Amino acid sequence: MVQDIKFYQTGTFTVGNRLLDPDQRTVQSSIDRNNSLTSGHRACQGCGEALGARYAVDAAMRATNGQLIAANATGCLEVFSTPYPETSWQLPWLHSLFGNAAAVGSGIAAALAVKARKAGKSQSDVRVIAQGGDGGTTDIGFGCLSGMFERNDDVLYICYDNEGYMNTGVQRSSATPPAARTATTMAVGPDPGAEFGKGKNVPLIAMAHEIPYVATATVADLRDLEAKVEKAMSMRGARYLHVFVPCPLGWGAASCDTIKLARLARETGIFPVFEAENGEITHVTKIRHKTPVEDYLRLQKRFAHLFGTPGRPEVVARIQANADRNIKRFGLLEEVPA
Amino acid sequence: MKKPFAITLDPGSSLANKTGSWRTERPVYVDHLPPCNKQCPAGEDIQGWLFHAESGDYLDAWTHLTRDNPFPAIMGRVCYHTCEGVCNRGKLDSAVGIHSVERFLGDGALQEAWGFAAPQSETGKHVLVVGAGPSGLSAAYHLRRMGHAVTVLEAGAKPGGMMRFGIPKYRLPRDVLDGEVQRIADMGVSFRYDHKVSEIAAEMVDLKADAAFLAIGAHIAKRAYIPAKDSSRILDAVSILRSMEGAEPPKLGRRVVVYGGGNTALDVARTARRLGATEAIIVYRRTREKMPAHDFELEEALQEGIKVKWLSTITGAEGGHLTIEKMELDADGKPQPTGEFETLDADTLILALGQEVDLSLLKGIAGLVTEDGVVQVDPDTMMTGHPGLFAGGDMAPGERNVTVAIGHGKKAARHIDAWLNGATLAPKLERQVASFDRLNTWYYSDAPKTVAPQLDLVRRTSGFDEVQLGLTETTALFEARRCLSCGNCFECDNCFGVCPDNAVVKLGPGNRFEINLDYCKGCGICATECPCGAIDMVPENS
């Protein structure tokens, strides 16, 4: 029996592995990681966004040798990280308005390009990211974002998607999933929670701009997320990364289940993980253990009205149908050889 | 410092904000007891030595293993590895091949001639060990490591006890046995062979021993009454297996019938096949499910062409014909005679009905209790009713196999040491078992067990070559890395990575992690995402 030695103890699923060569390890497994978002921030216990932001920005810091500037939209990420006069950010970081993070990023990139040209270089070594939550990205900042894409400005925009306006009291955004209870989509009436058929899929809209790079990722798959950031930073032009970050407070979930929820979102097909270059999907992360959506929904109080007695099995079935559509549309299941 | 317009404070870091005050529960690193370790009769720290083997540090792994058991090469072959039966990985795909890795380490140690260090200092005490079987050798090894002078008295001409005179060569090659025993002799344990102890009290006085450990084994074959004419050839399994060590192998004929259902019955039937018997038939009075022999050994025997007559007893023997009575199980599962008879031809009938202990060396010892044919000992200390006299292995109560005997020897050695120092050992604290439901199995990828190659069936039945072959280094490493490390941190960095508050401090290779309670908010992600369940969430005191 001939088999390659693989790290079957944990595969490559864990953050680190003492048996791996150092250059194959993740940024997060290193004692020397930047901790771009450092301790003492005021995010809730188990915050997925705080975790996702550190994962993504640390990876970008490594990819750029620390030559990085961040523009930040208003939202949880901004509020919990920078209550005056403290900051958790360990890189040059700029906050302007709720809706203009992409425009600020574009402006920084333009200024850097001018500085580089004056220094006799073809392009700037200092790179730019702009980041925000789903509210600041898919709703309020969408015009600026589309403009940044359309002009192909040299910015990586990272959206941390926790599916609602959590900072202001859990209101619905255009990224809130159907049937979810929020302060503005109460679990009452014949169609409780957020309506089906509303909202938008910004990764697909970004792809429609045919920008160099679009990707989705979750906080449950660190290696995948870091690889995508690194790839994005190796490119120039407008790039978009959409990171799925569960919110224990807004979703009514246990703080210890943040990563588990992100994993289930991927394994159910609710959140497809893929990457696309110049408008074409180039890679899809396959589902490892296909899981019914119910396992994901039951962990969250925002879906509690779907369960119990009598429950709303027909609504759960619609959510399952949406997940199944994703699985088919993105080819999320491994082809079984006939 | 001159500040810009409308700015009144210096910029500060959020490190000033100690979010640890939010916490109601704190993560605590724990080391729970892996089920394999709990199961091991010899008390091996299996997960502990596999950890070293995973990184290819075989010397460290072997050193860690032999802390508890000096016979990895023997164990890897003859231990019934009940550890694998409780391995949590068995619920995921299939159990880790612990015995294969153990054997790989043991064989490697023999090849590299690794040895045990002599004790750092001598205690000046002298302990007598009676019997050089697994239990006696194990006790001698541990006592010597503690610095005691040890003399082993053995009735036979060579060491090993039932490992030599009971286990066939195709399961345990003798060079392996000799090699692992020699290592104990090299530590300074003295051996006297052909030295049968007839009175232990007198022997202790003669040799000026401070304490003694008795482990003479059970070498007397039990008999069953079978009415037989003179012409019938009836032998017992123990003496056949023992005579295999002599110059002249026993002559058993072409048709051999073995009576009994234990592992010895299988050993002797398989030996008979190798000695040229064209047919070897086991007669057993109950069913396969009720058979005390291990199923994998039965499976190997069946592959080699051994036949079994279930639900049958032998009621008579005459001139090469055996009378067999059919049995049936009653409501309690006990076999009852049916009155149906048949005849079976046999050149030799071999009885494999169990063994008894020769207790004659104990006569005149005050306080000693023998019951059910074995010496009664305090199960916590292995001491008999007579102070300073300890006993273990087959002559003490317990399951009779090599691993249990080795465990007895180790336990007795610890308590002999304490007794010699006038102390008693406090019972070890029971650790919580690392059960399967504490694991986050998402992080382990699926990998089937590496099946150790088996000798071709043809070669197996025609000689005494070893049946189970070992793993190569590649496969052994692969197998070791399948260990889930249940309940014990293996430094996967998950807790360090998944903390949203950077409150887990990585201490570097081998030093694991600690929690920075200044910032830990107690969210519990680290505990949930720990693959092996090595973090508990503990409520903060109010």
GROMACS .gro file of N, CA, C and O in nm, chain B residues 236-286:
model
  204
  574ASP      N    1  -0.128  -3.263   2.641
  574ASP     CA    2  -0.183  -3.133   2.678
  574ASP      C    3  -0.108  -3.021   2.606
  574ASP      O    4   0.009  -3.034   2.571
  575ALA      N    5  -0.179  -2.911   2.584
  575ALA     CA    6  -0.128  -2.801   2.501
  575ALA      C    7  -0.004  -2.737   2.561
  575ALA      O    8   0.090  -2.702   2.490
  576VAL      N    9  -0.002  -2.724   2.692
  576VAL     CA   10   0.111  -2.655   2.756
  576VAL      C   11   0.241  -2.730   2.728
  576VAL      O   12   0.342  -2.670   2.690
  577SER      N   13   0.238  -2.865   2.744
  577SER     CA   14   0.363  -2.936   2.725
  577SER      C   15   0.403  -2.941   2.577
  577SER      O   16   0.522  -2.943   2.545
  578ILE      N   17   0.305  -2.939   2.488
  578ILE     CA   18   0.342  -2.935   2.345
  578ILE      C   19   0.409  -2.803   2.311
  578ILE      O   20   0.516  -2.799   2.249
  579LEU      N   21   0.347  -2.694   2.357
  579LEU     CA   22   0.407  -2.563   2.326
  579LEU      C   23   0.544  -2.551   2.392
  579LEU      O   24   0.636  -2.493   2.335
  580ARG      N   25   0.558  -2.610   2.512
  580ARG     CA   26   0.688  -2.603   2.578
  580ARG      C   27   0.792  -2.686   2.502
  580ARG      O   28   0.905  -2.643   2.482
  581SER      N   29   0.749  -2.806   2.455
  581SER     CA   30   0.846  -2.893   2.387
  581SER      C   31   0.889  -2.836   2.252
  581SER      O   32   0.989  -2.876   2.195
  582MET      N   33   0.811  -2.737   2.201
  582MET     CA   34   0.853  -2.670   2.077
  582MET      C   35   0.986  -2.598   2.096
  582MET      O   36   1.056  -2.565   2.001
  583GLU      N   37   1.021  -2.568   2.221
  583GLU     CA   38   1.147  -2.500   2.250
  583GLU      C   39   1.262  -2.599   2.261
  583GLU      O   40   1.377  -2.560   2.272
  584GLY      N   41   1.233  -2.731   2.262
  584GLY     CA   42   1.338  -2.832   2.273
  584GLY      C   43   1.399  -2.863   2.138
  584GLY      O   44   1.364  -2.803   2.035
  585ALA      N   45   1.488  -2.958   2.137
  585ALA     CA   46   1.559  -2.993   2.014
  585ALA      C   47   1.466  -3.068   1.918
  585ALA      O   48   1.470  -3.049   1.797
  586GLU      N   49   1.381  -3.151   1.975
  586GLU     CA   50   1.301  -3.243   1.894
  586GLU      C   51   1.155  -3.197   1.897
  586GLU      O   52   1.091  -3.197   2.002
  587PRO      N   53   1.098  -3.153   1.784
  587PRO     CA   54   0.957  -3.114   1.789
  587PRO      C   55   0.868  -3.237   1.815
  587PRO      O   56   0.903  -3.348   1.774
  588PRO      N   57   0.758  -3.216   1.883
  588PRO     CA   58   0.670  -3.330   1.914
  588PRO      C   59   0.608  -3.389   1.787
  588PRO      O   60   0.586  -3.318   1.688
  589LYS      N   61   0.582  -3.520   1.789
  589LYS     CA   62   0.519  -3.586   1.674
  589LYS      C   63   0.370  -3.598   1.703
  589LYS      O   64   0.329  -3.659   1.801
  590LEU      N   65   0.291  -3.535   1.618
  590LEU     CA   66   0.148  -3.527   1.648
  590LEU      C   67   0.064  -3.606   1.550
  590LEU      O   68  -0.054  -3.628   1.574
  591GLY      N   69   0.120  -3.648   1.436
  591GLY     CA   70   0.042  -3.722   1.339
  591GLY      C   71  -0.027  -3.631   1.240
  591GLY      O   72  -0.005  -3.509   1.239
  592ARG      N   73  -0.110  -3.693   1.151
  592ARG     CA   74  -0.170  -3.616   1.041
  592ARG      C   75  -0.304  -3.554   1.079
  592ARG      O   76  -0.341  -3.451   1.028
  593ARG      N   77  -0.376  -3.622   1.169
  593ARG     CA   78  -0.506  -3.567   1.211
  593ARG      C   79  -0.499  -3.532   1.359
  593ARG      O   80  -0.481  -3.620   1.443
  594VAL      N   81  -0.511  -3.405   1.390
  594VAL     CA   82  -0.497  -3.360   1.527
  594VAL      C   83  -0.627  -3.293   1.572
  594VAL      O   84  -0.683  -3.211   1.498
  595VAL      N   85  -0.674  -3.334   1.689
  595VAL     CA   86  -0.794  -3.270   1.745
  595VAL      C   87  -0.754  -3.195   1.871
  595VAL      O   88  -0.681  -3.248   1.955
  596VAL      N   89  -0.796  -3.069   1.879
  596VAL     CA   90  -0.766  -2.988   1.997
  596VAL      C   91  -0.897  -2.964   2.072
  596VAL      O   92  -0.998  -2.927   2.012
  597TYR      N   93  -0.894  -2.982   2.202
  597TYR     CA   94  -1.015  -2.970   2.283
  597TYR      C   95  -1.002  -2.843   2.369
  597TYR      O   96  -0.916  -2.834   2.456
  598GLY      N   97  -1.085  -2.746   2.340
  598GLY     CA   98  -1.081  -2.621   2.417
  598GLY      C   99  -1.109  -2.503   2.326
  598GLY      O  100  -1.107  -2.516   2.203
  599GLY      N  101  -1.136  -2.387   2.384
  599GLY     CA  102  -1.174  -2.272   2.302
  599GLY      C  103  -1.099  -2.145   2.335
  599GLY      O  104  -1.140  -2.035   2.298
  600GLY      N  105  -0.986  -2.156   2.402
  600GLY     CA  106  -0.910  -2.036   2.436
  600GLY      C  107  -0.802  -2.007   2.334
  600GLY      O  108  -0.788  -2.078   2.233
  601ASN      N  109  -0.724  -1.905   2.360
  601ASN     CA  110  -0.615  -1.871   2.268
  601ASN      C  111  -0.511  -1.982   2.260
  601ASN      O  112  -0.450  -2.004   2.156
  602THR      N  113  -0.492  -2.054   2.372
  602THR     CA  114  -0.396  -2.164   2.370
  602THR      C  115  -0.441  -2.274   2.273
  602THR      O  116  -0.360  -2.334   2.204
  603ALA      N  117  -0.572  -2.300   2.269
  603ALA     CA  118  -0.624  -2.400   2.176
  603ALA      C  119  -0.589  -2.361   2.032
  603ALA      O  120  -0.545  -2.444   1.952
  604LEU      N  121  -0.604  -2.232   2.000
  604LEU     CA  122  -0.572  -2.185   1.865
  604LEU      C  123  -0.422  -2.195   1.840
  604LEU      O  124  -0.378  -2.239   1.734
  605ASP      N  125  -0.342  -2.154   1.938
  605ASP     CA  126  -0.197  -2.159   1.923
  605ASP      C  127  -0.151  -2.302   1.893
  605ASP      O  128  -0.069  -2.325   1.805
  606VAL      N  129  -0.207  -2.398   1.968
  606VAL     CA  130  -0.159  -2.535   1.952
  606VAL      C  131  -0.212  -2.594   1.821
  606VAL      O  132  -0.142  -2.671   1.754
  607ALA      N  133  -0.331  -2.555   1.780
  607ALA     CA  134  -0.384  -2.605   1.652
  607ALA      C  135  -0.300  -2.550   1.536
  607ALA      O  136  -0.267  -2.622   1.441
  608ARG      N  137  -0.265  -2.422   1.545
  608ARG     CA  138  -0.185  -2.361   1.438
  608ARG      C  139  -0.045  -2.420   1.439
  608ARG      O  140   0.018  -2.437   1.333
  609THR      N  141   0.007  -2.452   1.559
  609THR     CA  142   0.137  -2.516   1.568
  609THR      C  143   0.132  -2.654   1.503
  609THR      O  144   0.223  -2.693   1.428
  610ALA      N  145   0.024  -2.728   1.529
  610ALA     CA  146   0.009  -2.862   1.472
  610ALA      C  147   0.011  -2.856   1.319
  610ALA      O  148   0.075  -2.937   1.252
  611ARG      N  149  -0.059  -2.758   1.263
  611ARG     CA  150  -0.059  -2.739   1.117
  611ARG      C  151   0.084  -2.720   1.067
  611ARG      O  152   0.125  -2.776   0.965
  612ARG      N  153   0.160  -2.641   1.138
  612ARG     CA  154   0.297  -2.613   1.095
  612ARG      C  155   0.388  -2.734   1.112
  612ARG      O  156   0.491  -2.742   1.047
  613LEU      N  157   0.348  -2.825   1.202
  613LEU     CA  158   0.429  -2.946   1.221
  613LEU      C  159   0.390  -3.054   1.122
  613LEU      O  160   0.441  -3.167   1.128
  614GLY      N  161   0.300  -3.025   1.031
  614GLY     CA  162   0.270  -3.120   0.925
  614GLY      C  163   0.134  -3.186   0.934
  614GLY      O  164   0.101  -3.272   0.852
  615ALA      N  165   0.053  -3.153   1.032
  615ALA     CA  166  -0.081  -3.212   1.039
  615ALA      C  167  -0.162  -3.162   0.920
  615ALA      O  168  -0.166  -3.042   0.894
  616THR      N  169  -0.224  -3.253   0.847
  616THR     CA  170  -0.305  -3.209   0.733
  616THR      C  171  -0.439  -3.157   0.782
  616THR      O  172  -0.501  -3.073   0.718
  617GLU      N  173  -0.482  -3.209   0.898
  617GLU     CA  174  -0.607  -3.158   0.951
  617GLU      C  175  -0.589  -3.124   1.097
  617GLU      O  176  -0.534  -3.203   1.175
  618ALA      N  177  -0.633  -3.008   1.135
  618ALA     CA  178  -0.632  -2.970   1.277
  618ALA      C  179  -0.773  -2.922   1.307
  618ALA      O  180  -0.823  -2.828   1.244
  619ILE      N  181  -0.837  -2.994   1.399
  619ILE     CA  182  -0.978  -2.963   1.428
  619ILE      C  183  -0.990  -2.924   1.575
  619ILE      O  184  -0.940  -2.994   1.664
  620ILE      N  185  -1.054  -2.812   1.597
  620ILE     CA  186  -1.078  -2.768   1.735
  620ILE      C  187  -1.219  -2.811   1.774
  620ILE      O  188  -1.314  -2.790   1.697
  621VAL      N  189  -1.230  -2.874   1.889
  621VAL     CA  190  -1.362  -2.912   1.940
  621VAL      C  191  -1.391  -2.821   2.059
  621VAL      O  192  -1.312  -2.814   2.153
  622TYR      N  193  -1.501  -2.749   2.047
  622TYR     CA  194  -1.534  -2.654   2.152
  622TYR      C  195  -1.682  -2.668   2.187
  622TYR      O  196  -1.766  -2.683   2.098
  623ARG      N  197  -1.713  -2.659   2.315
  623ARG     CA  198  -1.849  -2.697   2.356
  623ARG      C  199  -1.950  -2.584   2.342
  623ARG      O  200  -2.069  -2.606   2.354
  624ARG      N  201  -1.901  -2.465   2.314
  624ARG     CA  202  -1.998  -2.356   2.297
  624ARG      C  203  -1.988  -2.298   2.156
  624ARG      O  204  -1.939  -2.362   2.067
   0.00000   0.00000   0.00000
